[in-house]
Coordinates of C-alpha atoms in Angstrom, one line a residue:
X195 CA 327.2 65.8 -14.7
X196 CA 326.5 65.3 -11.2
X197 CA 329.2 63.7 -8.6
X198 CA 329.1 61.9 -5.2
X199 CA 331.7 62.8 -2.7
X200 CA 332.0 59.8 -0.5
X201 CA 333.6 59.7 3.0
X202 CA 335.0 56.0 3.4
X203 CA 335.9 53.7 6.1
X204 CA 332.5 53.3 6.7
X205 CA 330.5 50.0 8.2
X206 CA 327.1 49.7 7.1
X207 CA 324.4 48.9 9.4
X208 CA 320.7 48.8 9.8
X209 CA 317.8 48.0 7.4
X210 CA 316.9 49.0 3.7
X211 CA 313.5 48.5 1.9
X212 CA 314.0 47.3 -1.6
X213 CA 311.8 48.9 -4.3
X214 CA 309.9 47.5 -7.3
X215 CA 312.1 45.9 -10.0
X216 CA 313.0 48.4 -12.8
X217 CA 313.5 45.3 -15.1
X218 CA 310.0 44.1 -14.5
X219 CA 308.4 47.6 -14.5
X220 CA 309.6 48.8 -17.8
X221 CA 308.2 45.7 -19.8
X222 CA 305.0 45.4 -18.1
X223 CA 304.5 49.3 -18.8
X224 CA 305.3 48.5 -22.5
X225 CA 302.6 45.6 -22.4
X226 CA 300.0 47.9 -21.0
X227 CA 299.7 49.2 -24.5
X228 CA 297.9 46.3 -25.6
X229 CA 295.0 47.1 -23.0
X230 CA 292.2 49.7 -23.9
X231 CA 291.1 49.8 -20.3
X232 CA 292.7 51.2 -17.2
X233 CA 295.8 49.5 -16.1
X234 CA 297.2 50.2 -12.5
X235 CA 300.7 49.1 -11.4
X236 CA 301.7 49.2 -7.9
X237 CA 305.2 49.3 -6.5
X238 CA 306.7 51.0 -9.6
X239 CA 310.2 52.6 -8.6
X240 CA 310.6 56.3 -9.4
X241 CA 313.3 56.0 -11.5
X242 CA 314.6 58.0 -14.9
X243 CA 314.1 55.2 -17.1
X244 CA 310.5 54.7 -15.9
X245 CA 309.8 58.3 -16.4
X246 CA 311.1 57.9 -20.1
X247 CA 308.7 54.8 -20.5
X248 CA 305.9 57.1 -19.3
X249 CA 306.7 59.7 -21.5
X250 CA 306.7 57.2 -24.4
X251 CA 303.2 56.0 -23.3
X252 CA 301.9 59.7 -23.4
X253 CA 303.5 60.4 -26.7
X254 CA 301.7 57.7 -28.4
X255 CA 298.4 58.6 -26.9
X256 CA 298.0 57.3 -23.4
X257 CA 297.0 59.0 -20.3
X258 CA 299.5 58.3 -17.5
X259 CA 299.3 59.3 -13.7
X260 CA 302.4 58.5 -11.4
X261 CA 301.6 59.1 -8.0
X262 CA 304.1 57.8 -5.4
X263 CA 304.8 54.2 -6.6
X264 CA 301.4 53.8 -8.3
X265 CA 301.2 54.2 -12.0
X266 CA 298.0 54.2 -13.8
X267 CA 297.7 53.8 -17.8
X268 CA 294.7 54.5 -19.6
X269 CA 293.7 54.9 -23.2
X270 CA 293.3 58.5 -24.1
X271 CA 292.9 58.7 -28.2
X272 CA 294.1 56.5 -30.9
X273 CA 297.5 55.3 -30.8
X274 CA 300.3 57.0 -32.6
X275 CA 302.6 54.8 -34.8
X276 CA 305.7 56.6 -34.1
X277 CA 307.6 56.9 -31.0
X278 CA 310.2 60.0 -31.1
X279 CA 313.6 59.6 -31.3
X280 CA 314.6 61.8 -28.4
X281 CA 312.7 59.5 -26.1
X282 CA 313.9 56.1 -27.6
X283 CA 317.5 57.2 -27.6
X284 CA 317.6 57.5 -23.9
X285 CA 316.7 53.8 -23.0
X286 CA 317.1 50.4 -24.5
X287 CA 313.9 49.0 -23.0
X288 CA 312.0 51.5 -24.9
X289 CA 312.4 49.5 -28.2
X290 CA 310.0 46.8 -26.6
X291 CA 307.1 49.2 -27.6
X292 CA 307.5 48.5 -31.2
X293 CA 305.7 45.0 -31.3
X294 CA 302.8 46.1 -29.0
X295 CA 302.1 49.2 -31.0
X296 CA 302.3 47.3 -34.4
X297 CA 300.0 44.6 -32.6
X298 CA 297.5 47.2 -31.9
X299 CA 297.8 49.9 -34.6
X300 CA 298.8 47.4 -37.7
X301 CA 302.2 49.2 -37.9
X302 CA 304.8 51.2 -35.9
X303 CA 307.8 53.0 -36.2
X304 CA 310.4 53.4 -33.5
X305 CA 314.0 54.4 -33.5
X306 CA 316.8 52.0 -32.8
X307 CA 317.5 52.3 -29.1
X308 CA 320.2 53.5 -26.8
X309 CA 321.1 53.0 -23.2
X310 CA 324.1 52.1 -21.2
X311 CA 327.5 51.8 -23.0
X312 CA 328.1 48.4 -22.0
X313 CA 328.8 46.8 -25.6
X314 CA 326.8 46.2 -28.6
X315 CA 323.4 44.7 -27.8
X316 CA 321.6 44.2 -31.2
X317 CA 318.0 43.9 -31.9
X318 CA 318.4 41.1 -34.5
X319 CA 316.7 38.5 -32.2
X320 CA 313.7 41.0 -31.9
X321 CA 313.3 41.6 -35.5
X322 CA 313.6 38.2 -36.5
X323 CA 310.9 36.9 -34.2
X324 CA 308.6 39.7 -35.3
X325 CA 309.0 38.5 -38.8
X326 CA 307.9 34.8 -37.8
X327 CA 304.7 36.6 -36.1
X328 CA 303.8 38.1 -39.5
X329 CA 305.2 41.3 -39.5
X330 CA 307.4 42.9 -42.3
X331 CA 310.4 44.8 -41.0
X332 CA 312.1 47.6 -42.6
X333 CA 315.1 49.4 -41.3
X334 CA 316.4 52.9 -42.5
X335 CA 317.5 56.2 -41.5
X336 CA 318.1 54.9 -37.8
X337 CA 314.2 53.7 -37.5
X338 CA 312.8 50.5 -37.6
X339 CA 309.3 49.9 -39.4
X340 CA 307.0 47.0 -38.5
X341 CA 303.9 46.5 -40.3
X342 CA 301.5 43.3 -39.7
X343 CA 301.3 41.4 -42.9
X344 CA 299.6 38.5 -42.2
X345 CA 298.3 36.3 -39.5
X346 CA 300.1 32.9 -38.8
X347 CA 298.5 30.0 -37.2
X348 CA 301.6 28.8 -35.7
X349 CA 305.1 30.5 -35.1
X350 CA 308.1 28.7 -33.5
X351 CA 310.9 31.2 -32.4
X352 CA 314.4 29.7 -31.5
X353 CA 316.4 32.6 -30.0
X354 CA 320.2 32.3 -30.6
X355 CA 320.8 33.3 -27.0
X356 CA 318.3 33.7 -24.2
X357 CA 318.0 37.4 -24.6
X358 CA 315.5 39.0 -22.0
X359 CA 314.6 41.7 -24.0
X360 CA 313.6 39.6 -27.3
X361 CA 311.7 37.0 -24.9
X362 CA 309.8 39.8 -23.3
X363 CA 309.1 41.8 -26.5
X364 CA 307.9 38.7 -28.6
X365 CA 305.8 37.0 -25.6
X366 CA 304.0 40.6 -25.2
X367 CA 303.5 41.1 -29.0
X368 CA 302.2 37.4 -29.5
X369 CA 299.6 37.7 -26.5
X370 CA 297.4 40.2 -28.8
X371 CA 297.7 38.0 -32.0
X372 CA 294.4 36.1 -31.8
X373 CA 294.4 33.0 -33.8
X374 CA 298.1 32.7 -33.5
X375 CA 300.2 30.0 -31.3
X376 CA 303.5 31.1 -30.7
X377 CA 306.3 29.0 -28.9
X378 CA 309.4 30.6 -28.0
X379 CA 312.4 28.5 -27.4
X380 CA 315.9 28.8 -25.8
X381 CA 313.7 31.9 -23.7
X382 CA 315.2 33.8 -21.1
X383 CA 314.2 32.6 -17.6
X384 CA 314.4 35.6 -15.5
X385 CA 312.0 36.3 -12.5
X386 CA 311.0 39.6 -14.4
X387 CA 309.8 37.5 -17.2
X388 CA 307.7 35.6 -14.9
X389 CA 306.3 38.7 -13.7
X390 CA 305.5 39.8 -17.3
X391 CA 303.7 36.3 -17.9
X392 CA 301.9 37.1 -14.8
X393 CA 300.5 40.6 -15.8
X394 CA 299.6 39.4 -19.4
X395 CA 297.6 36.8 -17.9
X396 CA 295.9 39.0 -15.3
X397 CA 294.9 41.3 -18.2
X398 CA 293.4 38.1 -19.9
X399 CA 296.3 36.8 -21.9
X400 CA 297.1 33.0 -22.3
X401 CA 300.9 32.6 -21.6
X402 CA 302.7 29.7 -20.0
X403 CA 306.1 28.5 -19.6
X404 CA 307.5 31.6 -18.0
X405 CA 310.6 30.8 -16.1
X406 CA 311.7 27.7 -18.1
X407 CA 313.2 28.0 -21.5
X408 CA 310.2 27.4 -23.5
X409 CA 307.3 29.6 -23.5
X410 CA 304.1 29.2 -25.0
X411 CA 301.5 32.0 -26.1
X412 CA 298.0 31.5 -27.3
X413 CA 297.1 35.1 -28.8
X414 CA 293.7 36.7 -27.5
X415 CA 291.5 39.3 -29.2
X416 CA 291.2 41.7 -26.2
X417 CA 292.9 42.5 -23.0
X418 CA 291.1 43.6 -19.7
X419 CA 291.6 46.2 -17.0
X420 CA 293.9 44.9 -14.1
X421 CA 295.4 46.2 -11.0
X422 CA 299.0 44.3 -10.7
X423 CA 301.7 44.9 -8.2
X424 CA 305.5 44.8 -9.4
X425 CA 308.1 42.2 -7.8
X426 CA 310.9 43.4 -5.9
X427 CA 314.2 44.3 -7.6
X428 CA 316.6 41.5 -6.9
X429 CA 319.5 43.6 -8.4
X430 CA 319.0 46.2 -5.9
X431 CA 318.7 43.8 -3.2
X432 CA 322.0 42.0 -4.2
X433 CA 323.7 45.5 -4.4
X434 CA 322.8 46.4 -0.8
X435 CA 323.8 42.8 0.2
X436 CA 327.1 43.2 -1.3
X437 CA 327.7 46.5 0.1
X438 CA 327.1 45.4 3.8
X439 CA 329.4 42.4 3.4
X440 CA 332.1 44.6 1.8
X441 CA 331.9 47.2 4.5
X442 CA 332.1 44.5 7.1
X443 CA 328.8 45.3 8.7
X444 CA 325.5 43.8 9.3
X445 CA 322.0 44.7 8.2
X446 CA 318.6 43.5 6.8
X447 CA 317.3 43.9 3.4
X448 CA 313.7 43.7 3.3
X449 CA 311.0 43.2 0.6
X450 CA 312.8 40.7 -1.4
X451 CA 312.2 37.5 -2.7
X452 CA 315.1 35.3 -1.6
X453 CA 314.6 32.7 -4.3
X454 CA 315.5 35.3 -7.0
X455 CA 319.0 35.6 -5.5
X456 CA 319.9 31.9 -5.0
X457 CA 323.2 32.3 -6.9
X458 CA 324.4 35.4 -5.5
X459 CA 323.4 34.3 -2.0
X460 CA 325.4 31.0 -2.3
X461 CA 328.6 33.2 -3.3
X462 CA 328.2 35.4 -0.5
X463 CA 328.0 32.3 2.0
X464 CA 331.4 31.0 0.2
X465 CA 333.0 34.3 1.0
X466 CA 332.1 33.9 4.5
X467 CA 329.1 36.1 5.1
X468 CA 326.6 34.8 7.5
X469 CA 323.2 34.9 6.0
X470 CA 319.5 34.4 7.7
X471 CA 317.0 34.0 5.0
X472 CA 313.4 34.6 5.9
X473 CA 310.2 35.0 3.6
X474 CA 310.9 38.4 2.6
X475 CA 313.8 39.4 4.4
X476 CA 317.6 38.5 4.3
X477 CA 319.9 39.5 7.1
X478 CA 323.5 39.6 6.6
X479 CA 326.8 40.0 8.8
X480 CA 330.4 39.9 7.9
X481 CA 332.8 39.7 10.7
X482 CA 336.1 38.4 9.0
X483 CA 337.8 39.7 5.5
X484 CA 336.0 38.1 2.8
X485 CA 337.5 34.9 1.1
X486 CA 338.2 34.8 -2.6
X487 CA 335.7 33.1 -4.8
X488 CA 335.3 32.6 -8.6
X489 CA 332.2 34.3 -10.3
X490 CA 331.0 33.3 -13.8
X491 CA 328.0 35.5 -15.0
X492 CA 325.4 33.7 -16.9
X493 CA 321.7 34.0 -17.9
X494 CA 319.4 33.3 -15.1
X495 CA 319.7 31.3 -12.9
X496 CA 323.3 31.9 -13.1
X497 CA 325.1 34.7 -11.5
X498 CA 323.8 38.0 -13.0
X499 CA 325.9 40.3 -15.1
X500 CA 324.2 43.2 -13.1
X501 CA 325.7 42.1 -10.1
X502 CA 329.2 41.7 -11.4
X503 CA 330.7 45.0 -11.0
X504 CA 329.6 45.3 -7.2
X505 CA 330.9 41.8 -6.6
X506 CA 334.2 42.6 -8.1
X507 CA 334.6 45.5 -5.5
X508 CA 334.1 43.0 -2.5
X509 CA 336.6 40.5 -4.1
X510 CA 339.1 43.5 -4.5
X511 CA 339.3 43.3 -0.6
X512 CA 339.2 39.4 -0.1
X513 CA 341.8 37.3 1.0
X514 CA 343.4 35.6 -2.1
X515 CA 342.7 35.5 -5.8
X516 CA 339.4 35.4 -7.6
X517 CA 338.5 34.8 -11.1
X518 CA 335.6 36.7 -12.8
X519 CA 334.3 35.3 -16.1
X520 CA 331.9 37.8 -18.0
X521 CA 329.7 35.8 -20.2
X522 CA 326.8 38.2 -20.9
X523 CA 328.3 41.7 -21.7
X524 CA 332.0 41.1 -23.1
X525 CA 332.9 44.5 -22.4
X526 CA 331.4 45.0 -18.9
X527 CA 334.9 45.6 -17.4
X528 CA 334.7 49.3 -18.0
X529 CA 334.8 49.8 -14.4
X530 CA 338.2 48.0 -13.8
X531 CA 340.4 51.0 -14.5
X532 CA 338.3 53.0 -11.9
X533 CA 339.0 50.3 -9.3
X534 CA 342.5 50.2 -10.0
X535 CA 342.8 53.9 -9.4
X536 CA 341.6 53.2 -5.8
X537 CA 344.4 50.4 -5.5
X538 CA 342.6 47.4 -6.7
X539 CA 344.6 44.9 -8.3
X540 CA 342.8 43.4 -11.2
X541 CA 343.9 42.2 -14.5
X542 CA 341.7 41.7 -17.4
X543 CA 342.2 39.4 -20.4
X544 CA 339.3 39.0 -22.7
X545 CA 336.1 38.3 -20.7
X546 CA 338.1 37.3 -17.8
X547 CA 339.3 39.3 -14.9
X548 CA 341.8 38.2 -12.3
X549 CA 341.2 39.9 -8.9
X550 CA 343.9 40.0 -6.3
X551 CA 342.6 41.0 -3.0
X552 CA 344.2 43.9 -1.4
X553 CA 344.0 44.7 2.3
X554 CA 342.3 48.2 1.9
X555 CA 341.3 50.6 -1.3
X556 CA 342.0 54.1 -1.2
X557 CA 339.8 57.2 -2.1
X558 CA 340.4 58.5 -5.4
X559 CA 338.5 60.7 -8.1
X560 CA 336.7 58.2 -10.3
X561 CA 333.9 58.3 -13.1
X562 CA 331.0 56.3 -13.5
X563 CA 330.7 54.6 -16.7
X564 CA 327.2 52.8 -16.5
X565 CA 324.4 52.1 -14.2
X566 CA 326.1 49.0 -12.1
X567 CA 329.6 50.2 -12.6
X568 CA 328.7 53.4 -10.8
X569 CA 326.9 51.7 -8.1
X570 CA 330.0 49.6 -7.6
X571 CA 332.2 52.9 -7.3
X572 CA 329.9 54.0 -4.7
X573 CA 330.4 50.7 -2.7
X574 CA 334.2 51.2 -3.3
X575 CA 334.2 54.7 -1.8
X576 CA 332.2 53.7 1.2
X577 CA 334.6 51.0 2.1
X578 CA 337.8 52.9 0.9
X579 CA 340.1 55.0 3.1
X580 CA 339.8 58.6 2.8
X581 CA 337.6 60.5 0.5
X582 CA 336.3 59.2 -3.2
X583 CA 334.8 61.6 -5.7
X584 CA 332.6 59.8 -8.1
X585 CA 331.9 62.0 -11.3
X586 CA 329.2 61.2 -14.1
X587 CA 326.9 59.5 -11.5
X588 CA 323.6 60.2 -13.4
X589 CA 323.6 56.5 -14.5
X590 CA 322.9 55.5 -11.0
X591 CA 319.5 57.3 -10.9
X592 CA 318.4 54.8 -13.7
X593 CA 318.4 51.9 -11.5
X594 CA 318.2 52.7 -7.9
X595 CA 315.4 54.8 -6.3
X596 CA 316.5 56.8 -3.2
X597 CA 319.8 55.5 -3.6
X598 CA 321.5 58.3 -1.4
X599 CA 318.8 58.2 1.2
X600 CA 319.0 54.4 1.5
X601 CA 322.7 54.2 1.7
X602 CA 322.7 57.2 4.3
X603 CA 320.3 55.2 6.5
X604 CA 322.9 52.3 6.5
X605 CA 325.5 54.9 7.7
X606 CA 327.2 55.9 4.7
X607 CA 328.5 59.4 4.3
X608 CA 327.7 60.7 0.6
X609 CA 327.3 64.3 -0.5
X610 CA 325.4 64.5 -3.7
X611 CA 326.4 67.4 -5.9
X612 CA 323.9 67.8 -8.9
X613 CA 325.0 68.7 -12.3
X614 CA 322.6 70.3 -14.7
X615 CA 321.3 67.2 -16.1
X616 CA 320.3 65.9 -12.5
X617 CA 318.9 69.4 -11.7
X618 CA 316.3 69.0 -14.2
X619 CA 315.4 65.3 -13.4
X620 CA 312.0 64.3 -12.5
X621 CA 312.1 63.3 -8.6

């Protein structure tokens, strides 16, 4: 596996431009299955997960051209009903093609998904919702088979938890079920879901309510050609803001929608960061040692779980004691032991981490365990005393476009040593 060798004691300064949101691009790519005509997506990040979804679309009969950050999807032939296991196992979001394929072709067979190892994330919510939309579901031999059995006039789906993936999967599938009125209660409210709604409606769909806990979908017969621009990645933006603050630096994060980061920005202000917020730019500076603050992750608009590991790094050098409560992924503390190797003082009990700030982290050999944990360790290496070697870094390329170049432009000193996996990945 590849590794980063990071020289520490670095103060980050400068500008960074945020890429398109991976978590918006993937469900929108899955939703493009609904359309027979050409779909042009702009501001698509060149990431491992995006290339996996591209390969899935190719495997089921679509032409896909990916030039710089523009992705063009068009129908090539009859849609294949089965997605190869070797593709689905690479990424959890790939499971969201099940419903759209079944809505188009009448049936679909997709392997149970893979992805980051941050705890069990069952697909039961997806499957129960599809049943209410008129699909029969069979699970055997590691595959899920969905078959469209009957058209229902009204379907009310109440999610036990506001699952982002289930919300996206069900609203997309319901969009092409002509004659069916679907209500999704306790829906997730993330900005990426609003982006998906806007995309579906731009294709001729009839979806409303995204951004609230109640989404309504009137199924339509056909989707039309569209050109659509993906929103900026709020998690990438938050990662760079936290990194600049942790280093005691100053910089500007550009191509961002500040309202998507309201909760994290509030926490950064509480720790003492000076923020200046403009239409699509956030300027940040951190002149003093950060103050401690308590963090509780929750579904949007709460503090995002995808920024929890990065924020833990910042709080590990804060003045005082911080309490981090993880309410989304109960096992998302795999990075704690690695940070402790670097001198962090962190105690975990269940889904709560007590972080006692130390004056300085020290470089050490550590290992990336998942996408956001690897980003957190990279930040830790940048601010630590001495050199840090981070192994198993392939995770980070799933969620951060040009991550080494962007950090180097801010002044970070990172040597990337590719392993065999990264040597073969598409750039």
